[in-house]
Amino acid sequence: MPPPRRPARFCPLCATRLVSADDHGTMRPTCPACGFIAYRNPAPAVGVIVERDEKILLVRRKHEPMAGGWSLPAGFMEYGEAPEETARRETREETGLDVELTALFGAYRAGMDTGVPVLLVVYRAKVVGGRLEAGDDAEEAAWFARNERPELAFRSHRRALREFDRGQRARKIEDGPGGHPRGTAPR
């Protein structure tokens, strides 16, 4: 498990040593010269519950964290990428399959098991093309019925599948201009 990220020590804008200062009731590293505040926000990531014939697609992780463990197809968002794009890209990279997102399932606080705080956005999807083949950072990809699933490596993925199994309702995706859900297109 990687060590937790250390707070920034120097301002990335002017290189002045940061000091601890109150920011609306929270002490944060702040630049006394230019006012820059070094926020420690979670990294955005996306996971996908891919469904087919009452089975779920899982991948066995090739790399740390949690190498050898099973998870949903998932990964970090790239700069400038929409969460929906990340979901489709990560699924294709890790499984060889093209998917259509059918619903926004949920958002989860994640990363407690790795020491790196993450905001995990989870979608539901169905396969629309491609051929199942593990790739990128997955060493294996396979379909599992509910009673056959291996233990998942990440708590947030386990929670999402528990909620999925209980039949929690997901919000339908309604695409607006540019393929973005209505009301979320960049301006």
Short mmCIF file of N, CA and C in Angstrom, two decimals:
data_model
loop_
_atom_site.label_atom_id
_atom_site.label_comp_id
_atom_site.label_asym_id
_atom_site.label_seq_id
_atom_site.Cartn_x
_atom_site.Cartn_y
_atom_site.Cartn_z
N MET A 1 0.85 -1.17 0.00
CA MET A 1 0.00 0.00 0.00
C MET A 1 0.89 1.24 0.00
N PRO A 2 0.64 2.20 -0.91
CA PRO A 2 1.47 3.40 -0.94
C PRO A 2 1.21 4.26 0.29
N PRO A 3 2.23 5.02 0.71
CA PRO A 3 2.01 5.92 1.84
C PRO A 3 1.06 7.04 1.44
N PRO A 4 0.32 7.60 2.41
CA PRO A 4 -0.56 8.72 2.09
C PRO A 4 0.24 9.87 1.51
N ARG A 5 -0.39 10.61 0.59
CA ARG A 5 0.28 11.77 0.00
C ARG A 5 0.55 12.83 1.05
N ARG A 6 1.75 13.37 1.00
CA ARG A 6 2.11 14.45 1.92
C ARG A 6 1.57 15.77 1.40
N PRO A 7 1.25 16.68 2.30
CA PRO A 7 0.78 17.99 1.84
C PRO A 7 1.91 18.74 1.13
N ALA A 8 1.52 19.60 0.20
CA ALA A 8 2.49 20.43 -0.52
C ALA A 8 3.26 21.30 0.48
N ARG A 9 4.53 21.54 0.18
CA ARG A 9 5.35 22.38 1.06
C ARG A 9 5.68 23.73 0.45
N PHE A 10 5.67 23.81 -0.89
CA PHE A 10 6.00 25.05 -1.58
C PHE A 10 4.91 25.40 -2.58
N CYS A 11 4.72 26.67 -2.80
CA CYS A 11 3.70 27.16 -3.73
C CYS A 11 4.09 26.80 -5.16
N PRO A 12 3.18 26.17 -5.93
CA PRO A 12 3.49 25.84 -7.32
C PRO A 12 3.48 27.06 -8.24
N LEU A 13 2.97 28.20 -7.75
CA LEU A 13 2.91 29.41 -8.56
C LEU A 13 4.12 30.32 -8.37
N CYS A 14 4.60 30.44 -7.11
CA CYS A 14 5.71 31.39 -6.87
C CYS A 14 6.85 30.79 -6.05
N ALA A 15 6.76 29.53 -5.65
CA ALA A 15 7.81 28.79 -4.94
C ALA A 15 8.05 29.25 -3.50
N THR A 16 7.15 30.04 -2.95
CA THR A 16 7.26 30.45 -1.55
C THR A 16 6.85 29.27 -0.66
N ARG A 17 7.52 29.11 0.49
CA ARG A 17 7.15 28.06 1.43
C ARG A 17 5.73 28.31 1.93
N LEU A 18 4.90 27.27 1.90
CA LEU A 18 3.52 27.38 2.35
C LEU A 18 3.45 27.37 3.87
N VAL A 19 2.45 28.04 4.40
CA VAL A 19 2.19 28.05 5.83
C VAL A 19 0.77 27.56 6.06
N SER A 20 0.49 27.08 7.25
CA SER A 20 -0.85 26.63 7.58
C SER A 20 -1.70 27.85 7.91
N ALA A 21 -2.85 27.96 7.23
CA ALA A 21 -3.74 29.09 7.45
C ALA A 21 -5.19 28.60 7.42
N ASP A 22 -6.04 29.33 8.14
CA ASP A 22 -7.45 28.99 8.22
C ASP A 22 -8.15 29.34 6.91
N ASP A 23 -8.86 28.36 6.34
CA ASP A 23 -9.65 28.56 5.13
C ASP A 23 -11.08 28.13 5.46
N HIS A 24 -11.88 29.08 5.92
CA HIS A 24 -13.28 28.81 6.28
C HIS A 24 -13.40 27.69 7.31
N GLY A 25 -12.54 27.72 8.32
CA GLY A 25 -12.63 26.75 9.41
C GLY A 25 -11.76 25.52 9.25
N THR A 26 -11.04 25.40 8.15
CA THR A 26 -10.14 24.27 7.93
C THR A 26 -8.73 24.79 7.70
N MET A 27 -7.77 24.23 8.41
CA MET A 27 -6.38 24.63 8.24
C MET A 27 -5.84 23.98 6.96
N ARG A 28 -5.29 24.83 6.06
CA ARG A 28 -4.77 24.34 4.79
C ARG A 28 -3.43 25.00 4.48
N PRO A 29 -2.55 24.28 3.75
CA PRO A 29 -1.30 24.90 3.30
C PRO A 29 -1.64 26.06 2.37
N THR A 30 -1.14 27.24 2.70
CA THR A 30 -1.46 28.46 1.97
C THR A 30 -0.19 29.27 1.72
N CYS A 31 -0.12 29.91 0.57
CA CYS A 31 1.03 30.74 0.24
C CYS A 31 0.84 32.14 0.83
N PRO A 32 1.76 32.57 1.68
CA PRO A 32 1.62 33.90 2.26
C PRO A 32 1.94 35.01 1.25
N ALA A 33 2.61 34.67 0.14
CA ALA A 33 2.99 35.68 -0.85
C ALA A 33 1.88 35.94 -1.87
N CYS A 34 1.29 34.87 -2.43
CA CYS A 34 0.31 35.07 -3.51
C CYS A 34 -1.10 34.61 -3.14
N GLY A 35 -1.27 33.93 -2.00
CA GLY A 35 -2.59 33.50 -1.57
C GLY A 35 -3.04 32.14 -2.07
N PHE A 36 -2.20 31.45 -2.85
CA PHE A 36 -2.55 30.12 -3.33
C PHE A 36 -2.87 29.20 -2.16
N ILE A 37 -3.93 28.38 -2.30
CA ILE A 37 -4.29 27.40 -1.28
C ILE A 37 -4.11 26.02 -1.88
N ALA A 38 -3.37 25.16 -1.20
CA ALA A 38 -3.11 23.80 -1.68
C ALA A 38 -4.19 22.87 -1.12
N TYR A 39 -5.27 22.70 -1.88
CA TYR A 39 -6.34 21.81 -1.47
C TYR A 39 -5.91 20.37 -1.70
N ARG A 40 -6.32 19.48 -0.81
CA ARG A 40 -6.05 18.05 -0.96
C ARG A 40 -7.37 17.36 -1.29
N ASN A 41 -7.70 17.37 -2.56
CA ASN A 41 -8.97 16.80 -3.02
C ASN A 41 -8.78 15.36 -3.49
N PRO A 42 -9.84 14.56 -3.43
CA PRO A 42 -9.73 13.19 -3.95
C PRO A 42 -9.57 13.19 -5.46
N ALA A 43 -8.91 12.16 -5.96
CA ALA A 43 -8.76 11.98 -7.41
C ALA A 43 -10.04 11.38 -7.97
N PRO A 44 -10.55 11.91 -9.10
CA PRO A 44 -11.77 11.33 -9.68
C PRO A 44 -11.46 10.06 -10.47
N ALA A 45 -12.26 9.03 -10.23
CA ALA A 45 -12.13 7.76 -10.93
C ALA A 45 -13.52 7.26 -11.30
N VAL A 46 -13.56 6.32 -12.23
CA VAL A 46 -14.83 5.79 -12.71
C VAL A 46 -14.76 4.27 -12.73
N GLY A 47 -15.84 3.63 -12.29
CA GLY A 47 -15.99 2.18 -12.36
C GLY A 47 -17.24 1.85 -13.15
N VAL A 48 -17.28 0.63 -13.71
CA VAL A 48 -18.40 0.25 -14.56
C VAL A 48 -18.92 -1.13 -14.17
N ILE A 49 -20.23 -1.21 -13.94
CA ILE A 49 -20.91 -2.49 -13.74
C ILE A 49 -21.44 -2.90 -15.11
N VAL A 50 -20.71 -3.79 -15.76
CA VAL A 50 -21.10 -4.26 -17.09
C VAL A 50 -21.93 -5.53 -16.91
N GLU A 51 -23.16 -5.52 -17.45
CA GLU A 51 -24.11 -6.61 -17.25
C GLU A 51 -24.36 -7.37 -18.55
N ARG A 52 -24.45 -8.69 -18.42
CA ARG A 52 -24.83 -9.54 -19.57
C ARG A 52 -25.35 -10.87 -19.04
N ASP A 53 -26.53 -11.24 -19.45
CA ASP A 53 -27.12 -12.54 -19.06
C ASP A 53 -27.04 -12.79 -17.56
N GLU A 54 -27.42 -11.79 -16.77
CA GLU A 54 -27.43 -11.89 -15.31
C GLU A 54 -26.04 -12.14 -14.72
N LYS A 55 -25.02 -11.74 -15.47
CA LYS A 55 -23.64 -11.83 -14.97
C LYS A 55 -23.01 -10.45 -15.00
N ILE A 56 -21.94 -10.31 -14.20
CA ILE A 56 -21.20 -9.06 -14.09
C ILE A 56 -19.77 -9.31 -14.57
N LEU A 57 -19.23 -8.33 -15.29
CA LEU A 57 -17.85 -8.43 -15.79
C LEU A 57 -16.89 -7.90 -14.73
N LEU A 58 -15.91 -8.71 -14.37
CA LEU A 58 -14.87 -8.29 -13.43
C LEU A 58 -13.50 -8.48 -14.07
N VAL A 59 -12.52 -7.75 -13.56
CA VAL A 59 -11.14 -7.88 -14.04
C VAL A 59 -10.22 -8.18 -12.86
N ARG A 60 -9.20 -9.01 -13.14
CA ARG A 60 -8.17 -9.27 -12.13
C ARG A 60 -7.04 -8.28 -12.40
N ARG A 61 -6.67 -7.54 -11.36
CA ARG A 61 -5.70 -6.46 -11.49
C ARG A 61 -4.29 -6.99 -11.71
N LYS A 62 -3.60 -6.37 -12.67
CA LYS A 62 -2.23 -6.76 -13.00
C LYS A 62 -1.21 -6.02 -12.14
N HIS A 63 -1.54 -4.78 -11.74
CA HIS A 63 -0.58 -3.92 -11.03
C HIS A 63 -1.12 -3.49 -9.67
N GLU A 64 -0.22 -3.03 -8.83
CA GLU A 64 -0.62 -2.42 -7.56
C GLU A 64 -1.34 -1.12 -7.85
N PRO A 65 -2.23 -0.68 -7.01
CA PRO A 65 -2.58 -1.34 -5.76
C PRO A 65 -3.49 -2.55 -5.99
N MET A 66 -3.39 -3.48 -5.08
CA MET A 66 -4.23 -4.67 -5.05
C MET A 66 -4.00 -5.60 -6.25
N ALA A 67 -2.73 -5.73 -6.67
CA ALA A 67 -2.41 -6.64 -7.78
C ALA A 67 -2.92 -8.04 -7.46
N GLY A 68 -3.53 -8.68 -8.46
CA GLY A 68 -4.08 -10.03 -8.30
C GLY A 68 -5.51 -10.04 -7.77
N GLY A 69 -5.99 -8.91 -7.29
CA GLY A 69 -7.36 -8.83 -6.79
C GLY A 69 -8.33 -8.54 -7.91
N TRP A 70 -9.59 -8.88 -7.68
CA TRP A 70 -10.64 -8.65 -8.66
C TRP A 70 -11.31 -7.31 -8.40
N SER A 71 -11.76 -6.66 -9.48
CA SER A 71 -12.45 -5.38 -9.35
C SER A 71 -13.37 -5.17 -10.55
N LEU A 72 -14.18 -4.15 -10.46
CA LEU A 72 -14.92 -3.68 -11.62
C LEU A 72 -13.92 -3.09 -12.60
N PRO A 73 -14.22 -3.07 -13.89
CA PRO A 73 -13.37 -2.28 -14.78
C PRO A 73 -13.41 -0.83 -14.29
N ALA A 74 -12.26 -0.23 -14.09
CA ALA A 74 -12.23 1.10 -13.48
C ALA A 74 -10.89 1.76 -13.72
N GLY A 75 -10.89 3.08 -13.55
CA GLY A 75 -9.64 3.81 -13.67
C GLY A 75 -9.84 5.30 -13.44
N PHE A 76 -8.72 6.00 -13.41
CA PHE A 76 -8.74 7.43 -13.15
C PHE A 76 -9.10 8.21 -14.40
N MET A 77 -9.79 9.33 -14.19
CA MET A 77 -10.13 10.23 -15.29
C MET A 77 -8.87 10.93 -15.76
N GLU A 78 -8.79 11.14 -17.06
CA GLU A 78 -7.72 11.94 -17.66
C GLU A 78 -8.17 13.39 -17.67
N TYR A 79 -7.21 14.31 -17.66
CA TYR A 79 -7.53 15.73 -17.71
C TYR A 79 -8.33 16.02 -18.98
N GLY A 80 -9.45 16.71 -18.85
CA GLY A 80 -10.28 17.08 -19.98
C GLY A 80 -11.25 15.99 -20.43
N GLU A 81 -11.26 14.87 -19.74
CA GLU A 81 -12.12 13.75 -20.11
C GLU A 81 -13.39 13.78 -19.25
N ALA A 82 -14.53 13.52 -19.86
CA ALA A 82 -15.78 13.41 -19.11
C ALA A 82 -15.84 12.05 -18.45
N PRO A 83 -16.55 11.92 -17.32
CA PRO A 83 -16.64 10.62 -16.65
C PRO A 83 -17.17 9.52 -17.56
N GLU A 84 -18.13 9.85 -18.44
CA GLU A 84 -18.68 8.85 -19.36
C GLU A 84 -17.60 8.35 -20.32
N GLU A 85 -16.74 9.26 -20.77
CA GLU A 85 -15.64 8.87 -21.65
C GLU A 85 -14.67 7.94 -20.92
N THR A 86 -14.38 8.27 -19.67
CA THR A 86 -13.50 7.44 -18.86
C THR A 86 -14.08 6.04 -18.71
N ALA A 87 -15.38 5.95 -18.45
CA ALA A 87 -16.03 4.65 -18.28
C ALA A 87 -15.87 3.79 -19.52
N ARG A 88 -16.15 4.38 -20.68
CA ARG A 88 -16.03 3.62 -21.93
C ARG A 88 -14.58 3.26 -22.23
N ARG A 89 -13.66 4.21 -22.02
CA ARG A 89 -12.24 3.98 -22.30
C ARG A 89 -11.67 2.89 -21.41
N GLU A 90 -11.90 3.00 -20.10
CA GLU A 90 -11.35 2.01 -19.17
C GLU A 90 -11.89 0.61 -19.44
N THR A 91 -13.19 0.53 -19.74
CA THR A 91 -13.77 -0.79 -20.04
C THR A 91 -13.13 -1.38 -21.29
N ARG A 92 -12.96 -0.57 -22.32
CA ARG A 92 -12.34 -1.05 -23.56
C ARG A 92 -10.88 -1.46 -23.32
N GLU A 93 -10.12 -0.62 -22.60
CA GLU A 93 -8.71 -0.92 -22.34
C GLU A 93 -8.53 -2.19 -21.52
N GLU A 94 -9.36 -2.38 -20.51
CA GLU A 94 -9.18 -3.50 -19.58
C GLU A 94 -9.84 -4.79 -20.04
N THR A 95 -10.86 -4.69 -20.92
CA THR A 95 -11.61 -5.91 -21.28
C THR A 95 -11.72 -6.16 -22.78
N GLY A 96 -11.38 -5.19 -23.61
CA GLY A 96 -11.54 -5.34 -25.05
C GLY A 96 -12.96 -5.11 -25.53
N LEU A 97 -13.88 -4.78 -24.63
CA LEU A 97 -15.30 -4.62 -24.98
C LEU A 97 -15.69 -3.16 -25.08
N ASP A 98 -16.56 -2.88 -26.04
CA ASP A 98 -17.17 -1.56 -26.16
C ASP A 98 -18.51 -1.62 -25.45
N VAL A 99 -18.79 -0.59 -24.67
CA VAL A 99 -20.04 -0.58 -23.90
C VAL A 99 -20.86 0.66 -24.16
N GLU A 100 -22.16 0.51 -23.93
CA GLU A 100 -23.08 1.64 -23.90
C GLU A 100 -23.47 1.84 -22.44
N LEU A 101 -23.28 3.04 -21.95
CA LEU A 101 -23.66 3.33 -20.57
C LEU A 101 -25.17 3.44 -20.50
N THR A 102 -25.77 2.74 -19.54
CA THR A 102 -27.22 2.72 -19.42
C THR A 102 -27.74 3.52 -18.23
N ALA A 103 -26.89 3.73 -17.23
CA ALA A 103 -27.33 4.49 -16.05
C ALA A 103 -26.13 4.94 -15.23
N LEU A 104 -26.31 6.06 -14.59
CA LEU A 104 -25.36 6.50 -13.56
C LEU A 104 -25.80 5.78 -12.29
N PHE A 105 -24.94 4.92 -11.75
CA PHE A 105 -25.36 4.09 -10.63
C PHE A 105 -25.14 4.77 -9.28
N GLY A 106 -23.96 5.35 -9.08
CA GLY A 106 -23.71 5.98 -7.79
C GLY A 106 -22.32 6.58 -7.71
N ALA A 107 -22.06 7.28 -6.62
CA ALA A 107 -20.75 7.87 -6.36
C ALA A 107 -20.32 7.42 -4.97
N TYR A 108 -19.03 7.08 -4.84
CA TYR A 108 -18.53 6.47 -3.61
C TYR A 108 -17.22 7.11 -3.18
N ARG A 109 -17.08 7.27 -1.89
CA ARG A 109 -15.80 7.65 -1.30
C ARG A 109 -14.94 6.39 -1.37
N ALA A 110 -13.78 6.51 -1.95
CA ALA A 110 -12.93 5.34 -2.16
C ALA A 110 -11.49 5.67 -1.81
N GLY A 111 -10.65 4.65 -1.92
CA GLY A 111 -9.23 4.83 -1.69
C GLY A 111 -8.78 4.61 -0.26
N MET A 112 -9.72 4.32 0.64
CA MET A 112 -9.32 4.09 2.03
C MET A 112 -8.41 2.87 2.12
N ASP A 113 -8.57 1.91 1.20
CA ASP A 113 -7.75 0.70 1.26
C ASP A 113 -6.37 0.91 0.65
N THR A 114 -6.15 2.03 -0.05
CA THR A 114 -4.86 2.28 -0.69
C THR A 114 -4.14 3.50 -0.14
N GLY A 115 -4.81 4.32 0.63
CA GLY A 115 -4.19 5.53 1.17
C GLY A 115 -4.26 6.71 0.22
N VAL A 116 -4.87 6.55 -0.95
CA VAL A 116 -5.03 7.64 -1.91
C VAL A 116 -6.52 7.95 -2.02
N PRO A 117 -6.97 9.12 -1.52
CA PRO A 117 -8.40 9.42 -1.55
C PRO A 117 -8.92 9.54 -2.98
N VAL A 118 -10.06 8.90 -3.22
CA VAL A 118 -10.65 8.82 -4.55
C VAL A 118 -12.15 9.08 -4.45
N LEU A 119 -12.69 9.75 -5.45
CA LEU A 119 -14.14 9.84 -5.64
C LEU A 119 -14.44 8.92 -6.82
N LEU A 120 -15.13 7.81 -6.55
CA LEU A 120 -15.44 6.81 -7.57
C LEU A 120 -16.86 7.00 -8.06
N VAL A 121 -17.02 7.28 -9.35
CA VAL A 121 -18.32 7.38 -10.00
C VAL A 121 -18.55 6.06 -10.72
N VAL A 122 -19.70 5.42 -10.45
CA VAL A 122 -19.99 4.10 -11.02
C VAL A 122 -21.18 4.18 -11.97
N TYR A 123 -20.99 3.59 -13.15
CA TYR A 123 -22.04 3.50 -14.17
C TYR A 123 -22.45 2.06 -14.37
N ARG A 124 -23.65 1.86 -14.89
CA ARG A 124 -24.09 0.56 -15.40
C ARG A 124 -23.93 0.61 -16.91
N ALA A 125 -23.64 -0.55 -17.52
CA ALA A 125 -23.42 -0.57 -18.97
C ALA A 125 -23.77 -1.93 -19.54
N LYS A 126 -23.98 -1.94 -20.87
CA LYS A 126 -24.17 -3.19 -21.60
C LYS A 126 -23.17 -3.22 -22.75
N VAL A 127 -22.81 -4.42 -23.16
CA VAL A 127 -21.83 -4.62 -24.22
C VAL A 127 -22.48 -4.34 -25.57
N VAL A 128 -21.78 -3.57 -26.42
CA VAL A 128 -22.27 -3.29 -27.77
C VAL A 128 -21.26 -3.70 -28.84
N GLY A 129 -20.09 -4.20 -28.43
CA GLY A 129 -19.10 -4.61 -29.42
C GLY A 129 -17.81 -5.06 -28.76
N GLY A 130 -16.86 -5.45 -29.59
CA GLY A 130 -15.56 -5.88 -29.11
C GLY A 130 -15.51 -7.36 -28.81
N ARG A 131 -14.36 -7.80 -28.31
CA ARG A 131 -14.14 -9.20 -27.95
C ARG A 131 -13.49 -9.25 -26.58
N LEU A 132 -13.99 -10.07 -25.69
CA LEU A 132 -13.47 -10.13 -24.33
C LEU A 132 -12.02 -10.58 -24.35
N GLU A 133 -11.14 -9.68 -23.90
CA GLU A 133 -9.71 -9.96 -23.82
C GLU A 133 -9.10 -8.99 -22.82
N ALA A 134 -8.49 -9.54 -21.77
CA ALA A 134 -7.86 -8.69 -20.76
C ALA A 134 -6.75 -7.88 -21.40
N GLY A 135 -6.64 -6.64 -20.97
CA GLY A 135 -5.60 -5.76 -21.50
C GLY A 135 -5.27 -4.68 -20.51
N ASP A 136 -4.34 -3.80 -20.88
CA ASP A 136 -3.92 -2.67 -20.06
C ASP A 136 -3.48 -3.17 -18.70
N ASP A 137 -4.13 -2.73 -17.62
CA ASP A 137 -3.70 -3.18 -16.29
C ASP A 137 -4.57 -4.31 -15.74
N ALA A 138 -5.21 -5.07 -16.62
CA ALA A 138 -5.96 -6.26 -16.20
C ALA A 138 -5.25 -7.49 -16.72
N GLU A 139 -5.04 -8.47 -15.83
CA GLU A 139 -4.41 -9.71 -16.30
C GLU A 139 -5.45 -10.76 -16.71
N GLU A 140 -6.70 -10.52 -16.30
CA GLU A 140 -7.78 -11.45 -16.64
C GLU A 140 -9.09 -10.67 -16.60
N ALA A 141 -10.03 -11.06 -17.47
CA ALA A 141 -11.38 -10.49 -17.46
C ALA A 141 -12.35 -11.64 -17.62
N ALA A 142 -13.40 -11.65 -16.78
CA ALA A 142 -14.33 -12.78 -16.83
C ALA A 142 -15.70 -12.34 -16.32
N TRP A 143 -16.72 -13.09 -16.79
CA TRP A 143 -18.11 -12.88 -16.37
C TRP A 143 -18.40 -13.76 -15.16
N PHE A 144 -19.13 -13.19 -14.19
CA PHE A 144 -19.46 -13.93 -12.98
C PHE A 144 -20.94 -13.78 -12.63
N ALA A 145 -21.59 -14.90 -12.36
CA ALA A 145 -22.93 -14.87 -11.78
C ALA A 145 -22.80 -14.41 -10.34
N ARG A 146 -23.89 -13.96 -9.78
CA ARG A 146 -23.87 -13.41 -8.42
C ARG A 146 -23.24 -14.38 -7.41
N ASN A 147 -23.60 -15.65 -7.48
CA ASN A 147 -23.11 -16.62 -6.49
C ASN A 147 -21.71 -17.15 -6.82
N GLU A 148 -21.11 -16.72 -7.92
CA GLU A 148 -19.77 -17.18 -8.32
C GLU A 148 -18.70 -16.10 -8.13
N ARG A 149 -19.10 -14.88 -7.82
CA ARG A 149 -18.15 -13.75 -7.79
C ARG A 149 -17.07 -13.93 -6.75
N PRO A 150 -15.83 -13.61 -7.13
CA PRO A 150 -14.75 -13.61 -6.14
C PRO A 150 -14.87 -12.37 -5.25
N GLU A 151 -14.18 -12.38 -4.13
CA GLU A 151 -14.12 -11.20 -3.26
C GLU A 151 -13.45 -10.07 -4.03
N LEU A 152 -14.02 -8.88 -3.98
CA LEU A 152 -13.44 -7.75 -4.70
C LEU A 152 -12.36 -7.07 -3.85
N ALA A 153 -11.35 -6.55 -4.53
CA ALA A 153 -10.19 -5.95 -3.86
C ALA A 153 -10.51 -4.64 -3.15
N PHE A 154 -11.42 -3.86 -3.71
CA PHE A 154 -11.68 -2.52 -3.17
C PHE A 154 -13.02 -2.46 -2.47
N ARG A 155 -13.04 -1.84 -1.29
CA ARG A 155 -14.28 -1.70 -0.51
C ARG A 155 -15.37 -0.97 -1.29
N SER A 156 -14.97 0.08 -2.02
CA SER A 156 -15.97 0.85 -2.76
C SER A 156 -16.64 0.00 -3.84
N HIS A 157 -15.89 -0.90 -4.48
CA HIS A 157 -16.47 -1.79 -5.50
C HIS A 157 -17.40 -2.80 -4.83
N ARG A 158 -16.99 -3.31 -3.66
CA ARG A 158 -17.86 -4.25 -2.92
C ARG A 158 -19.17 -3.57 -2.55
N ARG A 159 -19.09 -2.33 -2.10
CA ARG A 159 -20.30 -1.60 -1.71
C ARG A 159 -21.20 -1.38 -2.92
N ALA A 160 -20.62 -0.98 -4.05
CA ALA A 160 -21.43 -0.75 -5.25
C ALA A 160 -22.15 -2.03 -5.67
N LEU A 161 -21.45 -3.16 -5.65
CA LEU A 161 -22.11 -4.42 -6.05
C LEU A 161 -23.13 -4.89 -5.02
N ARG A 162 -22.90 -4.62 -3.73
CA ARG A 162 -23.92 -4.94 -2.72
C ARG A 162 -25.20 -4.16 -3.03
N GLU A 163 -25.04 -2.87 -3.32
CA GLU A 163 -26.21 -2.04 -3.63
C GLU A 163 -26.86 -2.50 -4.94
N PHE A 164 -26.05 -2.86 -5.92
CA PHE A 164 -26.56 -3.38 -7.18
C PHE A 164 -27.38 -4.65 -6.94
N ASP A 165 -26.84 -5.56 -6.13
CA ASP A 165 -27.53 -6.82 -5.83
C ASP A 165 -28.84 -6.59 -5.10
N ARG A 166 -28.92 -5.55 -4.30
CA ARG A 166 -30.16 -5.24 -3.57
C ARG A 166 -31.18 -4.56 -4.46
N GLY A 167 -30.80 -4.26 -5.70
CA GLY A 167 -31.74 -3.64 -6.63
C GLY A 167 -31.90 -2.16 -6.47
N GLN A 168 -30.87 -1.51 -5.91
CA GLN A 168 -30.96 -0.06 -5.77
C GLN A 168 -31.19 0.55 -7.14
N ARG A 169 -32.08 1.51 -7.21
CA ARG A 169 -32.39 2.14 -8.48
C ARG A 169 -31.27 3.07 -8.89
N ALA A 170 -30.96 3.07 -10.17
CA ALA A 170 -29.97 3.97 -10.74
C ALA A 170 -30.68 5.01 -11.59
N ARG A 171 -30.08 6.16 -11.72
CA ARG A 171 -30.64 7.22 -12.54
C ARG A 171 -30.30 6.99 -14.01
N LYS A 172 -31.29 7.06 -14.87
CA LYS A 172 -31.08 6.88 -16.31
C LYS A 172 -30.24 8.02 -16.86
N ILE A 173 -29.39 7.70 -17.83
CA ILE A 173 -28.60 8.72 -18.51
C ILE A 173 -29.41 9.22 -19.69
N GLU A 174 -29.58 10.51 -19.77
CA GLU A 174 -30.26 11.12 -20.91
C GLU A 174 -29.25 12.02 -21.59
N ASP A 175 -28.76 11.58 -22.73
CA ASP A 175 -27.73 12.34 -23.42
C ASP A 175 -28.28 13.64 -23.97
N GLY A 176 -27.50 14.67 -23.78
CA GLY A 176 -27.80 15.98 -24.35
C GLY A 176 -26.80 16.25 -25.47
N PRO A 177 -26.58 17.51 -25.82
CA PRO A 177 -25.67 17.86 -26.90
C PRO A 177 -24.26 17.34 -26.63
N GLY A 178 -23.61 16.82 -27.65
CA GLY A 178 -22.22 16.35 -27.52
C GLY A 178 -22.08 15.06 -26.75
N GLY A 179 -23.18 14.34 -26.50
CA GLY A 179 -23.10 13.07 -25.78
C GLY A 179 -23.01 13.23 -24.28
N HIS A 180 -23.13 14.44 -23.77
CA HIS A 180 -23.09 14.67 -22.33
C HIS A 180 -24.49 14.55 -21.75
N PRO A 181 -24.63 13.97 -20.53
CA PRO A 181 -25.95 13.95 -19.90
C PRO A 181 -26.52 15.38 -19.83
N ARG A 182 -27.80 15.51 -19.98
CA ARG A 182 -28.44 16.82 -20.00
C ARG A 182 -27.99 17.66 -18.82
N GLY A 183 -27.66 18.91 -19.12
CA GLY A 183 -27.26 19.85 -18.08
C GLY A 183 -25.81 19.75 -17.66
N THR A 184 -25.01 18.86 -18.27
CA THR A 184 -23.62 18.73 -17.84
C THR A 184 -22.62 19.06 -18.95
N ALA A 185 -23.08 19.49 -20.12
CA ALA A 185 -22.16 19.80 -21.21
C ALA A 185 -21.25 20.95 -20.81
N PRO A 186 -19.94 20.83 -21.14
CA PRO A 186 -19.02 21.92 -20.81
C PRO A 186 -19.41 23.20 -21.53
N ARG A 187 -19.17 24.31 -20.90
CA ARG A 187 -19.51 25.61 -21.52
C ARG A 187 -18.27 26.32 -22.00
#
